[in-house]
Amino acid sequence: MKFNQFSIIPTTPAQRRAELKMLHLLNDQEEEKYRAVDLWIMILTRLHQGVNSPLPATEWLHDLLATPAQAIDEWLSDGNQLTSDVFYRVAFQLLEFEPDLDFQLDSPVNEWKKFHLPIHDTDEWTSADVIDGLYLLLNTRGKNGMALIDLLTAEGFLTWTYDLPADQKPLFFNGKPLATYDHHDFIREVVYVETDLDTDFDGQADLVKVEVMRPRESDVKPAPAVFTASPYNQGTNDKWGEKSTHNVNLPLTHKTATDQAPAEEAFPTDFKKREVNGSADKATQTFTATPAYTLNNYLAVRGYAIVYASGIGTKDSDGFQTCGSPEQTDSMKAVVEWLHGDRRAFTDRTSGITVTADWCNGNVAMTGRSYLGTLSTAVATTGVPGLKAIISEAAISSWYDYYRENGLVRAAGGFQGEDADTLANETFSRTKRPADFARVKNRYNQYTAQMIKAMDRTTGNYNDFWAARDYRKDVSKIKADVMMIHGLNDNNVEPSNVKALSDLLKKVSVTSKLVLHQGQHIYINAFTSLDFSEMVNLWFANKLMGVENGADEFLPNVLVQSNATPETWTAYDQWTDGATQDFYLAERRLVTSPAADSTTLEFFDQQTEADYKDWCKHPAKWQSALYKDNGKFSLHFTSESFDSDMILRGTPRLTVQVASSVDHGMLSAELLDKGTDKRLTVSPVLMNRGGLPLGYLWQSDDLREFRLQKETSEYKMIAHGHINLQNRRNPRDVDDLAAGQTVTVSFDLQPIFHELKRGHQLELIIYATDYEFTLRGNEAITYSVNTKDAKLTIPGFHPSDKSAKEE
């Protein structure tokens, strides 16, 4: 096991003592009055007495080992003095590590360091050392993914704080609010925010349903709001989505410069706002449950109001689903404006009675993964007042890069045939109210029919439809600080989305943080190896509560999980460090100097009917066949083995001359880490279902972590890319192509941050049809690749011991 904590901030001796007194663990004069060992026992006893346990303190101390053979009480009776070995042997047990199974009793300090846990080590323990050591221990993560203070909280240690006056809460420990709010007293209410939109063409401004869960104390002391914009929360239409999935077993066609998709339908600008008939002090509707993000549940008992909205085109709201359009963005922006006091909401859909968010302090953050994180990014690009920070996890920054690539229709991984209309239909949850749906069904179908034409699956070109859903052009308007989280192996929302956003944010005067993990399309707030929830709590305390805790300074600018070593996270200043390495294509080889002679190599894209049908049903079989192909439908170029560990940081770019035997075609490429090795599991392994409590008798999360696979594998695909041979300049403009014409294409593969172990090789595979991502027409096309001037450029290529600042 290895633990990586980035949320622990430096404190002064006076601050540490004041916070321990705040928690009733230390009293005035005790540091001067008691010996180290006596003060240690006194505070340990108070820790135990503060939780709900059937054991009296004397029995509890009798169950903790001070030495490999003696319990604490037995050890004390011999008149021993406190040592580092005793302190950390007991500390291991407090953090739920099991002797002999998790750590060795005879060398606890060495074991502690091996686990990368923060340590206060001293040759001779004084009372001051006890205070400083226990303060640090309370901030230290244990076996089950919780800092000791949170572990104690989950056992009832802070229930006395529930009765504190609102103006005395939350309590802050090491710069972060503690779980001092009783979830039994949460206020759950529903309001309807009025937008400046009419997306269902009914002549009236759309209302958006908003669900709020907030501390009772926010009636007295306004709380910051954490808002998750989730089009999924009011239900989905999975079967409708399946019916809306497009056929991808189609050939590419030749494009001309005159091919232009029609515009999508414009929404009315002339419509009525609702008549106001009065105001209410409080909302009048409530809710019992809503799909929740576990990070939000963690934050809820720490003093944040949690807000959910599904936006236009969802159950109990008005409007149509538009899949990432400016209108969808504006409907979520309207919620932020209401929370900030700049927009009105109603207590219900019909009465005309308004209600304000006077319980909110006007500071808002947005959270969420995938579509949810996408809308966080989208709203941030409006520069809306009140939005102080966003957490965008696995977020789309350009919908073109989600459903298209370089002039090709390209699926999100695992969702071949899905497109903007498919996702709109899946999330159009007004269907859950049958009469409401019946009233708008025909008009909605008319709207989506035009959407299908505008999104243009015929050419795959970038056009005005996709430009409207490209948030990158508005990054300069962002005023909120941004924390981005993305999986380096995410083949759904691919890493190009976060790399583009991260690069653009460097030009904007906001704070941005980036966390890159080894997962696919996942949340990371329940890993044992990383204190992500605590990092967010520290950051939000600064952004939303105004706590001067140094979050911007102490949280890493770029934090990367190692693909080579389990449970290892390293801090960097930036994603790419500027160094580049060119690899040139020679006869089946990747070399570091241009080859003297060029070679033309060919591959044939058409498969047998049996293989074609099988691979369409089972794309993983195609991928396996691609790795093993001997040159029939792909070309493989392999480097020499590397004699040291290398690191690759940035966006690889491939430049190559290619010809198609017909007047259209595509080129695809994969970059592999080749070397027989045990690699990380594709998905995190479940360690303890429900084993991560988020508060006292409150919600929980499943503890999980990446592990090394039991079996070795020869390949790991680390990047891929695709391009239409008729979009050589850019995705919008069409270039002509004749059969047999040799053209030069240059295109990016997906960004990487990868450790290549000594003895491994890089392998580049060039091919055409990608059964997992592209159209697959199984045409009889021969592709010819000339190695002259062909090269693969990899930025940030250097030995792995350089540039890192491991914390």
Coordinates of C-alpha atoms in Angstrom, one line a residue, residues 39-562:
L39 CA -0.4 13.6 27.5
W40 CA -0.4 11.0 24.7
I41 CA -2.6 8.7 26.8
M42 CA -4.9 11.5 27.8
I43 CA -5.5 12.5 24.2
L44 CA -5.9 8.9 23.0
T45 CA -8.5 8.4 25.7
R46 CA -10.4 11.5 24.6
L47 CA -10.4 10.3 21.1
H48 CA -12.0 7.1 22.2
Q49 CA -14.5 8.7 24.6
G50 CA -15.7 10.9 21.8
V51 CA -17.0 8.1 19.6
N52 CA -19.8 5.7 20.0
S53 CA -18.2 2.5 21.3
P54 CA -19.3 -0.2 23.7
L55 CA -15.8 -0.4 25.1
P56 CA -14.7 1.7 28.1
A57 CA -11.3 3.4 27.5
T58 CA -9.5 1.0 29.8
E59 CA -10.6 -2.0 27.7
W60 CA -9.9 -0.1 24.5
L61 CA -6.3 0.6 25.6
H62 CA -5.9 -3.0 26.6
D63 CA -6.7 -4.0 23.0
L64 CA -4.0 -1.8 21.3
L65 CA -0.5 -3.0 21.1
A66 CA 2.3 -0.7 22.3
T67 CA 5.0 -3.3 21.6
P68 CA 4.8 -6.5 19.7
A69 CA 4.0 -8.3 22.9
Q70 CA 2.4 -5.7 25.2
A71 CA -0.9 -3.8 25.2
I72 CA -0.7 -0.1 26.0
D73 CA -1.9 -0.5 29.6
E74 CA 0.7 -3.3 30.2
W75 CA 3.4 -1.2 28.6
L76 CA 2.5 1.8 30.8
S77 CA 2.6 -0.2 34.0
D78 CA 6.4 -0.8 33.4
G79 CA 7.0 3.0 33.4
N80 CA 8.1 3.3 29.8
Q81 CA 8.6 6.5 27.9
L82 CA 7.0 7.3 24.6
T83 CA 9.1 6.4 21.5
S84 CA 8.5 6.8 17.8
D85 CA 8.1 3.0 17.5
V86 CA 5.3 3.0 20.1
F87 CA 3.6 6.1 18.7
Y88 CA 3.4 4.8 15.1
R89 CA 2.7 1.2 16.1
V90 CA -0.4 2.5 17.8
A91 CA -1.1 4.9 15.0
F92 CA -1.2 2.1 12.5
Q93 CA -3.9 0.4 14.6
L94 CA -5.9 3.6 15.0
L95 CA -5.9 3.8 11.2
E96 CA -7.3 0.3 10.9
F97 CA -4.2 -1.4 9.7
E98 CA -3.9 -5.0 10.9
P99 CA -0.6 -6.2 12.5
D100 CA 1.4 -8.8 10.5
L101 CA -1.2 -8.6 7.7
D102 CA -0.7 -4.9 6.7
F103 CA 2.4 -3.9 8.6
Q104 CA 5.2 -5.5 10.7
L105 CA 5.0 -4.8 14.4
D106 CA 8.7 -4.8 15.0
S107 CA 9.5 -1.9 12.6
P108 CA 6.5 0.5 12.5
V109 CA 8.5 3.6 11.6
N110 CA 10.1 2.0 8.6
E111 CA 6.7 0.6 7.6
W112 CA 5.1 4.0 8.0
K113 CA 7.6 5.5 5.7
K114 CA 7.2 2.7 3.2
F115 CA 3.5 3.5 3.0
H116 CA 4.4 7.1 2.2
L117 CA 2.4 8.3 5.2
P118 CA 3.2 11.8 6.7
I119 CA 5.4 11.4 9.8
H120 CA 6.5 13.4 12.8
D121 CA 9.7 11.7 13.8
T122 CA 11.9 12.7 16.7
D123 CA 14.6 11.0 18.8
E124 CA 13.0 12.1 22.1
W125 CA 9.3 12.7 22.4
T126 CA 8.2 15.8 24.4
S127 CA 4.7 17.0 25.1
A128 CA 5.1 19.4 22.2
D129 CA 5.9 16.4 19.9
V130 CA 2.9 14.6 21.1
I131 CA 0.6 17.5 20.1
D132 CA 2.3 18.0 16.8
G133 CA 2.4 14.2 16.1
L134 CA -1.3 13.7 16.9
Y135 CA -2.3 16.7 14.9
L136 CA -0.6 15.3 11.9
L137 CA -2.0 11.8 12.6
L138 CA -5.6 13.2 12.6
N139 CA -4.9 14.3 9.1
T140 CA -3.4 11.0 8.0
R141 CA -5.2 8.6 5.7
G142 CA -5.7 5.0 6.9
K143 CA -6.2 1.6 5.3
N144 CA -9.8 2.3 4.3
G145 CA -9.3 5.6 2.6
M146 CA -10.2 8.0 5.4
A147 CA -8.1 10.5 7.4
L148 CA -8.3 9.6 11.1
I149 CA -10.4 12.7 11.8
D150 CA -13.0 11.5 9.2
L151 CA -12.8 7.9 10.6
L152 CA -13.6 9.3 14.1
T153 CA -16.3 11.5 12.7
A154 CA -18.0 8.4 11.1
E155 CA -18.1 6.9 14.5
G156 CA -19.8 9.9 16.1
F157 CA -16.9 12.0 17.3
L158 CA -18.4 15.3 16.1
T159 CA -22.1 14.8 17.0
W160 CA -21.7 17.4 19.8
T161 CA -21.1 20.0 17.1
Y162 CA -24.6 19.5 15.6
D163 CA -26.0 21.8 18.4
L164 CA -23.5 24.6 17.9
P165 CA -25.0 27.9 16.8
A166 CA -25.1 28.4 13.1
D167 CA -22.6 31.3 13.2
Q168 CA -20.0 29.0 14.9
K169 CA -20.1 26.5 12.1
P170 CA -18.5 24.9 10.2
L171 CA -15.5 24.0 12.3
F172 CA -12.3 24.1 10.2
F173 CA -9.4 21.6 10.8
N174 CA -6.2 22.0 8.7
G175 CA -8.0 24.4 6.4
K176 CA -11.0 22.2 5.7
P177 CA -14.6 22.2 7.1
L178 CA -15.4 19.2 9.2
A179 CA -18.6 17.2 9.1
T180 CA -20.5 19.2 11.7
Y181 CA -24.0 19.2 10.1
D182 CA -26.7 16.7 11.0
H183 CA -28.1 15.2 7.8
H184 CA -31.3 14.4 9.6
D185 CA -32.0 18.2 9.6
F186 CA -31.3 18.8 5.9
I187 CA -33.9 20.9 4.1
R188 CA -34.9 19.4 0.8
E189 CA -36.8 21.8 -1.5
V190 CA -37.8 22.2 -5.1
V191 CA -38.0 25.4 -7.1
Y192 CA -38.5 26.3 -10.8
V193 CA -36.1 28.8 -12.3
E194 CA -37.4 30.9 -15.1
T195 CA -35.0 31.1 -18.1
D196 CA -34.7 33.5 -21.0
L197 CA -35.5 30.6 -23.5
D198 CA -38.4 29.1 -25.3
T199 CA -37.0 25.8 -26.6
D200 CA -40.3 24.0 -27.0
F201 CA -41.9 26.7 -29.1
D202 CA -44.9 27.2 -26.8
G203 CA -44.6 31.0 -26.6
Q204 CA -43.6 30.9 -22.9
A205 CA -40.3 31.1 -21.1
D206 CA -39.0 27.7 -20.1
L207 CA -38.9 26.7 -16.5
V208 CA -36.2 24.5 -15.1
K209 CA -36.7 22.3 -12.0
V210 CA -34.1 22.7 -9.3
E211 CA -33.6 20.4 -6.3
V212 CA -31.8 21.7 -3.3
M213 CA -30.5 19.8 -0.2
R214 CA -29.1 22.2 2.4
P215 CA -28.2 22.4 6.1
R216 CA -30.9 23.7 8.4
E217 CA -28.3 26.3 9.6
S218 CA -28.3 27.9 6.2
D219 CA -31.6 29.6 7.2
V220 CA -29.5 31.6 9.7
K221 CA -26.0 31.6 8.1
P222 CA -26.1 31.4 4.3
A223 CA -24.1 28.5 2.8
P224 CA -22.2 28.1 -0.5
A225 CA -23.8 26.0 -3.2
V226 CA -22.3 23.1 -5.0
F227 CA -24.4 22.6 -8.2
T228 CA -24.4 19.5 -10.4
A229 CA -26.1 20.0 -13.8
S230 CA -27.2 16.5 -14.8
P231 CA -29.5 15.8 -17.7
Y232 CA -29.7 12.2 -16.5
N233 CA -31.1 13.0 -13.0
Q234 CA -34.8 13.0 -13.9
G235 CA -34.6 9.7 -15.8
T236 CA -33.4 8.4 -19.2
N237 CA -35.0 6.8 -22.3
D238 CA -32.6 3.9 -22.9
K239 CA -34.8 2.1 -25.4
W240 CA -35.4 5.3 -27.3
G241 CA -31.7 5.8 -27.4
E242 CA -31.2 2.4 -28.8
K243 CA -33.7 3.0 -31.6
S244 CA -32.0 6.3 -32.3
T245 CA -28.6 4.7 -32.8
H246 CA -27.3 5.1 -36.3
N247 CA -26.0 2.4 -38.6
V248 CA -22.2 2.6 -38.9
N249 CA -21.7 -0.3 -41.3
L250 CA -21.5 2.1 -44.2
P251 CA -18.7 3.1 -46.5
L252 CA -17.1 6.6 -46.6
T253 CA -18.0 8.6 -49.7
H254 CA -16.2 11.2 -51.7
K255 CA -16.8 14.7 -50.5
T256 CA -16.8 18.0 -52.4
A257 CA -16.2 21.5 -51.2
T258 CA -19.8 22.4 -51.9
D259 CA -21.1 19.8 -49.4
Q260 CA -22.8 22.0 -46.7
A261 CA -25.1 20.8 -44.0
P262 CA -28.3 22.9 -43.3
A263 CA -28.5 24.9 -40.1
E264 CA -30.3 23.6 -37.1
E265 CA -33.6 25.1 -36.2
A266 CA -33.5 28.4 -34.4
F267 CA -35.5 29.0 -31.3
P268 CA -38.1 31.8 -30.8
T269 CA -36.9 35.1 -29.3
D270 CA -40.3 36.5 -28.8
F271 CA -42.1 34.8 -25.9
K272 CA -43.9 35.6 -22.7
K273 CA -42.5 35.6 -19.2
R274 CA -44.7 34.3 -16.3
E275 CA -46.9 36.7 -14.4
V276 CA -45.7 37.2 -10.8
N277 CA -48.5 37.0 -8.2
G278 CA -46.5 37.3 -5.0
S279 CA -43.5 35.9 -3.2
A280 CA -42.8 33.3 -0.6
D281 CA -40.2 33.1 2.2
K282 CA -39.6 29.4 1.6
A283 CA -40.0 26.9 -1.1
T284 CA -43.2 24.9 -0.9
Q285 CA -42.3 21.7 -2.7
T286 CA -39.9 19.0 -1.6
F287 CA -38.4 15.7 -2.8
T288 CA -37.4 12.5 -1.2
A289 CA -34.5 11.3 -3.3
T290 CA -32.5 12.1 -6.4
P291 CA -29.5 10.4 -8.0
A292 CA -26.6 11.7 -6.1
Y293 CA -22.8 12.2 -6.7
T294 CA -21.0 10.7 -3.7
L295 CA -18.5 13.7 -3.6
N296 CA -21.5 15.9 -3.1
N297 CA -22.7 13.7 -0.3
Y298 CA -19.3 14.0 1.3
L299 CA -19.5 17.8 1.0
A300 CA -23.1 18.1 2.2
V301 CA -22.4 17.3 5.9
R302 CA -19.4 19.7 5.8
G303 CA -21.5 22.8 5.2
Y304 CA -22.2 23.0 1.5
A305 CA -25.7 23.2 0.0
I306 CA -26.1 20.7 -2.8
V307 CA -28.1 21.6 -5.9
Y308 CA -29.2 19.4 -8.8
A309 CA -30.9 20.4 -12.0
S310 CA -31.4 18.5 -15.2
G311 CA -32.1 21.5 -17.4
I312 CA -34.4 22.0 -20.4
G313 CA -36.1 19.0 -22.0
T314 CA -36.3 17.0 -18.8
K315 CA -39.0 15.7 -16.5
D316 CA -40.9 18.6 -14.6
S317 CA -39.0 21.2 -16.7
D318 CA -39.9 22.8 -20.0
G319 CA -38.1 22.9 -23.3
F320 CA -36.3 20.4 -25.6
Q321 CA -33.1 18.5 -25.2
T322 CA -30.5 20.1 -27.5
C323 CA -27.3 18.1 -26.6
G324 CA -24.7 20.7 -25.6
S325 CA -26.1 23.7 -27.4
P326 CA -25.9 27.3 -26.1
E327 CA -29.5 27.0 -25.0
Q328 CA -28.7 24.0 -22.7
T329 CA -25.8 26.0 -21.3
D330 CA -28.0 29.0 -20.7
S331 CA -30.6 26.9 -18.8
M332 CA -27.9 25.8 -16.4
K333 CA -26.4 29.2 -16.2
A334 CA -29.9 30.4 -15.1
V335 CA -29.6 28.2 -12.0
V336 CA -26.3 29.8 -11.0
E337 CA -27.9 33.2 -11.5
W338 CA -30.8 32.3 -9.2
L339 CA -28.3 31.1 -6.6
H340 CA -26.4 34.3 -6.9
G341 CA -29.5 36.4 -6.6
D342 CA -29.8 37.6 -10.2
R343 CA -32.8 35.6 -11.5
R344 CA -36.2 34.6 -10.2
A345 CA -37.6 31.2 -9.5
F346 CA -41.1 30.1 -8.6
T347 CA -42.4 27.8 -5.8
D348 CA -44.3 25.7 -8.4
R349 CA -45.1 25.7 -12.1
T350 CA -48.4 27.6 -12.0
S351 CA -49.0 29.9 -9.0
G352 CA -46.7 32.8 -10.0
I353 CA -45.2 32.9 -6.5
T354 CA -41.5 33.7 -6.5
V355 CA -38.9 32.5 -4.1
T356 CA -35.2 33.6 -3.6
A357 CA -32.1 31.6 -2.7
D358 CA -31.5 33.8 0.4
W359 CA -30.0 30.8 2.1
C360 CA -27.1 30.9 -0.3
N361 CA -24.1 33.1 0.3
G362 CA -23.9 33.8 -3.5
N363 CA -20.8 31.6 -4.0
V364 CA -21.4 28.6 -6.3
A365 CA -19.2 25.7 -7.6
M366 CA -20.2 23.1 -10.2
T367 CA -19.2 19.5 -10.1
G368 CA -19.8 16.3 -12.1
R369 CA -18.4 13.8 -14.5
S370 CA -18.9 13.4 -18.3
Y371 CA -22.1 15.3 -19.4
L372 CA -22.2 16.8 -16.0
G373 CA -18.6 18.0 -16.1
T374 CA -19.2 19.1 -19.6
L375 CA -22.0 21.5 -18.5
S376 CA -19.8 22.7 -15.7
T377 CA -17.3 23.7 -18.4
A378 CA -19.9 25.2 -20.6
V379 CA -21.4 27.4 -17.9
A380 CA -18.0 28.5 -16.8
T381 CA -17.3 29.8 -20.4
T382 CA -20.2 32.2 -20.0
G383 CA -18.4 34.1 -17.2
V384 CA -21.6 34.1 -15.1
P385 CA -21.2 36.0 -11.8
G386 CA -21.2 33.9 -8.7
L387 CA -19.6 30.8 -10.2
K388 CA -16.3 30.7 -8.3
A389 CA -15.0 27.2 -9.2
I390 CA -15.8 24.1 -11.2
I391 CA -14.7 20.5 -11.0
S392 CA -14.9 19.2 -14.5
E393 CA -14.4 15.4 -14.6
A394 CA -14.1 13.6 -17.9
A395 CA -15.6 16.6 -19.5
I396 CA -16.2 17.4 -23.2
S397 CA -14.7 20.7 -24.3
S398 CA -15.8 20.4 -27.9
W399 CA -18.7 18.1 -28.9
Y400 CA -17.1 17.8 -32.4
D401 CA -14.2 16.0 -30.7
Y402 CA -16.7 13.7 -29.0
Y403 CA -18.7 12.6 -32.0
R404 CA -16.3 13.5 -34.9
E405 CA -12.6 13.6 -35.6
N406 CA -10.7 15.2 -38.5
G407 CA -13.6 15.0 -41.0
L408 CA -14.8 11.6 -39.8
V409 CA -17.9 10.4 -38.0
R410 CA -16.2 8.9 -34.9
A411 CA -18.0 7.2 -32.0
A412 CA -17.3 7.7 -28.4
G413 CA -15.7 4.5 -27.2
G414 CA -18.3 1.8 -26.6
F415 CA -21.1 3.7 -28.2
Q416 CA -20.9 3.0 -31.9
G417 CA -23.7 4.8 -33.7
E418 CA -24.5 7.2 -31.0
D419 CA -24.7 10.9 -32.0
A420 CA -26.1 14.2 -30.7
D421 CA -29.7 13.2 -31.5
T422 CA -29.3 9.9 -29.8
L423 CA -28.2 11.5 -26.6
A424 CA -30.9 14.1 -26.8
N425 CA -33.5 11.4 -27.1
E426 CA -32.0 9.4 -24.2
T427 CA -32.2 12.4 -21.9
F428 CA -35.5 13.9 -23.0
S429 CA -37.2 12.7 -19.8
R430 CA -40.4 14.7 -20.4
T431 CA -41.5 11.3 -21.6
K432 CA -41.8 10.3 -17.9
R433 CA -44.9 12.5 -17.8
P434 CA -47.0 11.0 -20.6
A435 CA -49.5 13.8 -21.1
D436 CA -46.8 16.4 -21.0
F437 CA -44.8 14.4 -23.6
A438 CA -47.9 13.9 -25.8
R439 CA -48.4 17.7 -26.0
V440 CA -44.9 18.3 -27.3
K441 CA -44.0 15.0 -29.1
N442 CA -44.7 16.1 -32.7
R443 CA -42.8 19.4 -32.3
Y444 CA -39.9 17.7 -30.6
N445 CA -39.6 15.1 -33.4
Q446 CA -39.7 18.0 -35.9
Y447 CA -36.8 19.7 -34.0
T448 CA -34.7 16.5 -33.8
A449 CA -35.3 15.7 -37.5
Q450 CA -33.6 19.0 -38.4
M451 CA -30.9 18.3 -35.8
I452 CA -30.0 15.1 -37.6
K453 CA -29.5 17.0 -40.8
A454 CA -27.5 19.8 -39.2
M455 CA -25.1 17.5 -37.3
D456 CA -24.2 15.9 -40.7
R457 CA -23.3 12.3 -40.5
T458 CA -22.7 12.3 -44.3
T459 CA -19.5 14.3 -44.4
G460 CA -18.3 14.3 -40.8
N461 CA -17.1 17.9 -41.3
Y462 CA -16.9 20.6 -38.6
N463 CA -19.7 23.1 -39.2
D464 CA -21.9 25.6 -37.5
F465 CA -23.8 23.0 -35.5
W466 CA -20.5 21.8 -33.9
A467 CA -19.1 25.3 -33.6
A468 CA -22.1 26.2 -31.4
R469 CA -21.1 23.3 -29.2
D470 CA -17.4 24.1 -29.1
Y471 CA -16.7 25.7 -25.7
R472 CA -13.0 26.3 -26.4
K473 CA -13.7 29.4 -28.4
D474 CA -15.1 31.0 -25.2
V475 CA -12.5 29.9 -22.6
S476 CA -11.2 33.5 -22.4
K477 CA -14.5 34.4 -20.7
I478 CA -14.0 32.0 -17.8
K479 CA -13.8 33.7 -14.4
A480 CA -14.2 30.7 -12.2
D481 CA -11.2 28.6 -11.1
V482 CA -11.1 25.2 -12.7
M483 CA -10.0 21.8 -11.5
M484 CA -10.0 19.2 -14.3
I485 CA -9.9 15.5 -13.8
H486 CA -9.5 13.1 -16.7
G487 CA -8.6 9.5 -17.4
L488 CA -5.6 8.9 -19.6
N489 CA -7.4 5.8 -20.8
D490 CA -10.8 7.4 -21.3
N491 CA -11.9 6.3 -24.8
N492 CA -15.4 7.8 -24.2
V493 CA -14.5 11.5 -23.6
E494 CA -11.0 11.3 -24.9
P495 CA -8.0 13.2 -23.3
S496 CA -7.8 15.6 -26.2
N497 CA -10.8 17.4 -24.6
V498 CA -9.0 18.1 -21.3
K499 CA -5.6 18.8 -23.0
A500 CA -7.2 21.5 -25.2
L501 CA -9.0 23.1 -22.2
S502 CA -5.9 22.9 -20.0
D503 CA -3.7 24.6 -22.6
L504 CA -6.2 27.4 -23.2
L505 CA -6.6 28.1 -19.5
K506 CA -2.9 28.9 -19.3
K507 CA -3.8 32.1 -21.2
V508 CA -6.6 33.1 -18.7
S509 CA -6.1 34.8 -15.4
V510 CA -7.7 32.0 -13.3
T511 CA -6.3 29.2 -11.3
S512 CA -6.4 25.8 -12.9
K513 CA -5.5 22.4 -11.6
L514 CA -5.3 19.1 -13.5
V515 CA -5.5 15.6 -12.3
L516 CA -4.7 12.7 -14.7
H517 CA -5.5 9.2 -13.6
Q518 CA -5.1 5.8 -15.2
G519 CA -8.8 5.0 -15.4
Q520 CA -11.3 5.2 -18.2
H521 CA -14.5 7.1 -17.8
I522 CA -14.7 7.0 -13.9
Y523 CA -14.9 9.0 -10.7
I524 CA -11.8 9.0 -8.5
N525 CA -13.1 10.2 -5.2
A526 CA -13.1 6.8 -3.5
F527 CA -9.5 5.7 -4.2
T528 CA -7.4 4.5 -1.2
S529 CA -4.2 6.0 -2.6
L530 CA -5.3 9.6 -3.1
D531 CA -7.0 12.1 -0.9
F532 CA -9.1 13.6 -3.7
S533 CA -12.2 14.4 -1.6
E534 CA -10.1 16.2 0.9
M535 CA -8.4 18.1 -1.9
V536 CA -11.8 19.3 -3.2
N537 CA -12.8 20.2 0.3
L538 CA -9.7 22.3 0.8
W539 CA -10.2 24.0 -2.6
F540 CA -13.9 24.7 -2.1
A541 CA -13.2 26.1 1.4
N542 CA -11.0 28.6 -0.2
K543 CA -13.2 29.4 -3.2
L544 CA -16.6 29.3 -1.6
M545 CA -16.1 30.0 2.1
G546 CA -13.2 32.4 1.8
V547 CA -10.8 30.4 4.0
E548 CA -7.2 31.5 3.5
N549 CA -5.8 28.0 3.4
G550 CA -3.3 28.3 0.6
A551 CA -5.2 25.8 -1.6
D552 CA -3.9 27.3 -4.8
E553 CA -0.3 27.1 -3.6
F554 CA -0.4 23.6 -2.0
L555 CA -2.5 21.7 -4.4
P556 CA -0.4 20.5 -7.4
N557 CA -0.8 22.2 -10.7
V558 CA -0.7 18.9 -12.5
L559 CA -1.1 15.6 -10.6
V560 CA -0.5 12.3 -12.5
Q561 CA -1.1 8.7 -11.5
S562 CA 1.7 6.4 -12.6

